[in-house]
Coordinates of C-alpha atoms in Angstrom, one line a residue:
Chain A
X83 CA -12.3 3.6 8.4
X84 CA -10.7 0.1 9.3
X85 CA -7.6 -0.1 11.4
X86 CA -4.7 -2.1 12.0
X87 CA -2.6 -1.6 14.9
X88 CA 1.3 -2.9 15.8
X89 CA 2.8 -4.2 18.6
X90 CA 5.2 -3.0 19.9
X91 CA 5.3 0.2 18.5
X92 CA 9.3 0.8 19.7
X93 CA 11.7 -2.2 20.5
X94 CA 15.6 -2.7 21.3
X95 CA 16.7 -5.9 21.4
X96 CA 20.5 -7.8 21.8
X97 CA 21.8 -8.8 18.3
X98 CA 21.2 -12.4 18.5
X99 CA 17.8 -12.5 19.8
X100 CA 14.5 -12.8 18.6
X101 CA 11.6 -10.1 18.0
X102 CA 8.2 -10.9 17.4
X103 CA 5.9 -7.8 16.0
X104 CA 2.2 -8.7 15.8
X105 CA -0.3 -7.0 13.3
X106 CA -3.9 -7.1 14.0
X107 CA -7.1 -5.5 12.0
X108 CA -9.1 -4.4 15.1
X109 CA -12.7 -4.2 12.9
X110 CA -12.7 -5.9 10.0
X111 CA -11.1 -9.7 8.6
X112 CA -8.0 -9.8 6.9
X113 CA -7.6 -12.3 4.5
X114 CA -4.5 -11.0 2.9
X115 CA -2.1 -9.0 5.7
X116 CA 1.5 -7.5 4.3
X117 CA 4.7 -6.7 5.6
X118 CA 6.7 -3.7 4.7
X119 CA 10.4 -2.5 5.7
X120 CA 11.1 0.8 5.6
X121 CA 14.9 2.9 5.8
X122 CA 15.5 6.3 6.8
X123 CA 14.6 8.1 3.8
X124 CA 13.5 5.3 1.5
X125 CA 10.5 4.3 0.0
X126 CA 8.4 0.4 1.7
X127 CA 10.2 -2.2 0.6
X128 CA 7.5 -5.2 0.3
X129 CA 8.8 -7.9 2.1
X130 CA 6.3 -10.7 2.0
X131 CA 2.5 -11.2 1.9
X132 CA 0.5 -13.7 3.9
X133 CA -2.7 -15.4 3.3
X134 CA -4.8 -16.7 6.5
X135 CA -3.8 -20.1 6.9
X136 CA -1.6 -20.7 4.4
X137 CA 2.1 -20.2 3.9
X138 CA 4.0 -16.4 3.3
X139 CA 4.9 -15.5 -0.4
X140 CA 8.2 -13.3 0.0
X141 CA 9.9 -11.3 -2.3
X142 CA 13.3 -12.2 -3.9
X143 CA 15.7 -11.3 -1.3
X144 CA 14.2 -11.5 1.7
X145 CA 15.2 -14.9 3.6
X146 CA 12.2 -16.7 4.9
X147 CA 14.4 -18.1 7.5
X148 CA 15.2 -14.8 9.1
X149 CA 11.8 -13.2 8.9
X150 CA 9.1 -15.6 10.2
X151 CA 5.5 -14.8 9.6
X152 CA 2.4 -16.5 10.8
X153 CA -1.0 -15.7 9.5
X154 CA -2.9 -18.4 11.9
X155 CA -6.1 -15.8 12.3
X156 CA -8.4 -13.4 10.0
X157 CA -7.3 -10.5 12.7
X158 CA -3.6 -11.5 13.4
X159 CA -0.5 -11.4 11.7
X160 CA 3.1 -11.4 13.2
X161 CA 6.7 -11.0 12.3
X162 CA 9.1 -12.7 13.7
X163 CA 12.9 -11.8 13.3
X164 CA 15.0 -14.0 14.2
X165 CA 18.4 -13.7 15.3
X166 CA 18.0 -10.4 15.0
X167 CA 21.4 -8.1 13.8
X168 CA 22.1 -4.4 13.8
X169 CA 21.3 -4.2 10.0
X170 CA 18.0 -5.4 10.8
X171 CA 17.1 -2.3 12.5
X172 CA 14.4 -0.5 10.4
X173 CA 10.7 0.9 10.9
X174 CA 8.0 -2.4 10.0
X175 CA 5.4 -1.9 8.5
X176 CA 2.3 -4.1 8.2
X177 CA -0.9 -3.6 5.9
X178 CA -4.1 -5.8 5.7
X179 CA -6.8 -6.3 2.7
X180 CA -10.4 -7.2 3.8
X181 CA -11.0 -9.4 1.1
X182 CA -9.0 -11.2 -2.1
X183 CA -9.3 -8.9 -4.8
X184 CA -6.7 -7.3 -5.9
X185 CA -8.4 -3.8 -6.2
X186 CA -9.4 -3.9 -2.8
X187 CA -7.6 -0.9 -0.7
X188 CA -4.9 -1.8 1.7
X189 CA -4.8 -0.5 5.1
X190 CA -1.8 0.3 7.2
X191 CA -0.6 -0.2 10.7
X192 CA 1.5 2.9 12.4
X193 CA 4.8 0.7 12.3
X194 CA 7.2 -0.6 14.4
X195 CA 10.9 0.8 15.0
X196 CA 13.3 -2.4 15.6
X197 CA 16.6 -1.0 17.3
X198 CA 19.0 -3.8 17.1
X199 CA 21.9 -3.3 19.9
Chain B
X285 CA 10.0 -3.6 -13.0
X286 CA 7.5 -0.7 -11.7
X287 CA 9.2 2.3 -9.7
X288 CA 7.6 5.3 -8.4
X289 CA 10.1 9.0 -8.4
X290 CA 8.9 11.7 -6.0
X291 CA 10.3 14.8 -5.1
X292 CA 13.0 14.8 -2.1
X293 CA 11.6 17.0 0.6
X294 CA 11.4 17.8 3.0
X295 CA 9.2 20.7 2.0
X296 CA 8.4 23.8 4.3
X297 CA 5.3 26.5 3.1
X298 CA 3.5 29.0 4.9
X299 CA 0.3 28.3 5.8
X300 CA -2.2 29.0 2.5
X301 CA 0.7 28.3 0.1
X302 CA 0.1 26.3 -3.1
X303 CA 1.7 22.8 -2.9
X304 CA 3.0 20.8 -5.5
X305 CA 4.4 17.2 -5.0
X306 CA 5.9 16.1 -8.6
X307 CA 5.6 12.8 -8.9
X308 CA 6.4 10.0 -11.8
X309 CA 6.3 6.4 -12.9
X310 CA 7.7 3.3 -14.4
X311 CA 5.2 0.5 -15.0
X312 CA 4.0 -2.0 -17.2
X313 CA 0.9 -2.0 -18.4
X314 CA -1.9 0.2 -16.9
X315 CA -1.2 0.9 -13.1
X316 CA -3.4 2.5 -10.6
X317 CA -2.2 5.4 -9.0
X318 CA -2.2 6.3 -5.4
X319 CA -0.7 9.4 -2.8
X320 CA -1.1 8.2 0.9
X321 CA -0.3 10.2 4.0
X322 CA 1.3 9.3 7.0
X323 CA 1.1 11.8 9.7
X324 CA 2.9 11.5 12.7
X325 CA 2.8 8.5 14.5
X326 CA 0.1 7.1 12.6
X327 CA 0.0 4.9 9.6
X328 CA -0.1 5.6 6.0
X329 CA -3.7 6.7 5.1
X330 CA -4.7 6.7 1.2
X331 CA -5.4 9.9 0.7
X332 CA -6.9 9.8 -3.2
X333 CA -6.5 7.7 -6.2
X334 CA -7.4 7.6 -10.0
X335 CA -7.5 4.2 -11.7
X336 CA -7.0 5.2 -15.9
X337 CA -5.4 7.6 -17.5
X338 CA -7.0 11.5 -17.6
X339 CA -8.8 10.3 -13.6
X340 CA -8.5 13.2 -11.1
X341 CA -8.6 11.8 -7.8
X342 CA -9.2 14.3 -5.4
X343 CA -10.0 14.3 -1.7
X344 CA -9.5 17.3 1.9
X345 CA -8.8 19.9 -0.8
X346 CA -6.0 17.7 -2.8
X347 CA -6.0 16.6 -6.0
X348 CA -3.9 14.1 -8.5
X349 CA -4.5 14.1 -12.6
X350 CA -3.5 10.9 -14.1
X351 CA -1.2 11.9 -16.9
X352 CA -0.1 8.9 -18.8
X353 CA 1.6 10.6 -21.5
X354 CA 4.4 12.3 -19.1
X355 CA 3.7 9.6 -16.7
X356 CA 3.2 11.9 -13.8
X357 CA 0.9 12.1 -10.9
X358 CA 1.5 15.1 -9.1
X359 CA -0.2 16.4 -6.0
X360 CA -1.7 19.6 -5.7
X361 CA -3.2 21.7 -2.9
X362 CA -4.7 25.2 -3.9
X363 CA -3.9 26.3 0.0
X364 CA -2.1 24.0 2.6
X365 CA -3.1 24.2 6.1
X366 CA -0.5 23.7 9.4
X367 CA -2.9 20.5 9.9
X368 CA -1.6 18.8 6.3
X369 CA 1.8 19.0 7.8
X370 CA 2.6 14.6 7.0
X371 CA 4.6 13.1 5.2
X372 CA 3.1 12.2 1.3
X373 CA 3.6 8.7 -0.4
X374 CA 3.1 8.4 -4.0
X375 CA 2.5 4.7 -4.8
X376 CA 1.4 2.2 -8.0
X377 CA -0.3 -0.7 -8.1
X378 CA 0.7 -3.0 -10.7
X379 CA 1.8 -6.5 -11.4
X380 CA 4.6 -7.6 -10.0
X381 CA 7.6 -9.7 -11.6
X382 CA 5.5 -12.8 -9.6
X383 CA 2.6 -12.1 -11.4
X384 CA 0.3 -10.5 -9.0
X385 CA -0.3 -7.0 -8.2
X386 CA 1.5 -5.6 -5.7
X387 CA 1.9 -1.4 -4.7
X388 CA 5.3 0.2 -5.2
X389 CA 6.1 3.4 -3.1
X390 CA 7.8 6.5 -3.8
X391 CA 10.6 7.3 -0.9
X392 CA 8.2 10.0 0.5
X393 CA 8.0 13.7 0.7
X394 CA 8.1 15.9 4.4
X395 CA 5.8 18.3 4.1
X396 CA 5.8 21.1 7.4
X397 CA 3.0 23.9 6.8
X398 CA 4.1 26.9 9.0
X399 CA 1.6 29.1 11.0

């Protein structure tokens, strides 16, 4: 089956810095790549999805400011968090569709734990 | 808006035990129904599906009935192995408030499958 791997798969960072998580679909192209939060104990929260070469759609509540994501090839995706603050620490997860349709089946990446000092 | 309700685990059997994950819905209009799997350090993995109402998705042994009446899509496994030790999602897809369809998840049941 297709897969999508994360980088890094662990990071602590210094609240105030920057973390950038990449998302790539190692054997297939990803038109349409998502980007999922995830607490201890609670269901994915969908935080945006991104088109190749065009602008993230992100869901009410999630400020685009704060969560940067580029979509600039068919294989990568990444996540940028910026100014990053102990509440941001949470498990990332990304997901990547082949083609446009709707009914085509997502595939996930393992996720990414953010530890924010 | 669409929500997904799953049993809280975490959920210990012996190994060849019957498994049952409940799990329910809120949506509009006609979702499609999914459980993935997660096991550890991996990422989820869609395990079956069923797209309509009455569907039985069924895949390693598991199956699902789309019940749209009781609004329920629960999990079954006649005998669970140590090896389907994961943790189960229980997911929609259906249209979002932005108009586009989206999946929802369930917060996840922990299943450990003892030797």
């Amino acid at each position: 089956g297709a897969v999508v791997s994360q980088h890094p798969s662990r990071v602590i960072c210094k609240s105030g810095t920057s973390v950038k998580i990449e998302c790539r679909s190692l054997d297939f192209q990803a038109t349409t790549m998502f980007w999922y939060r995830q607490f201890p104990k609670q269901s994915l929260m969908l935080m945006a999805t991104s088109n190749e070469g065009s602008k993230a759609t992100y869901e009410q509540g999630v400020e685009k400011d704060k969560f940067l994501i580029n979509h600039a090839s068919l294989t990568l995706s990444t996540l940028t968090v910026t100014s990053a603050h102990p509440e941001d620490s949470s498990f990332y997860i990304c997901s990547a569709r082949e083609v446009p349709s709707d009914y085509n089946e997502q595939f996930f990446g393992p996720g990414t734990r953010l530890t924010v000092l | 808006g669409n929500s997904v309700t799953q049993m809280e685990g975490p959920v210990t059997l012996s190994e060849e035990a019957f498994l049952t994950i409940n799990c329910t819905y809120t949506a509009t209009g006609y979702p499609s129904l999914f459980w993935y799997v997660q096991y550890p350090g991996e990422g989820l993995q869609l395990l079956l599906k069923a797209t309509k109402a009455d569907d039985k998705g069924s895949n390693k042994g598991f199956e699902a009935t789309y019940r749209k009446e009781t609004t329920s899509f629960h999990l079954e496994k006649g005998s669970v192995q140590v090896s389907d030790s994961a943790v189960y999602f229980c997911a929609l897809r259906g249209i979002s408030g932005a108009g586009s369809y989206q999946l929802t998840f369930g917060k996840g049941t922990k299943l450990s499958v003892i030797p």
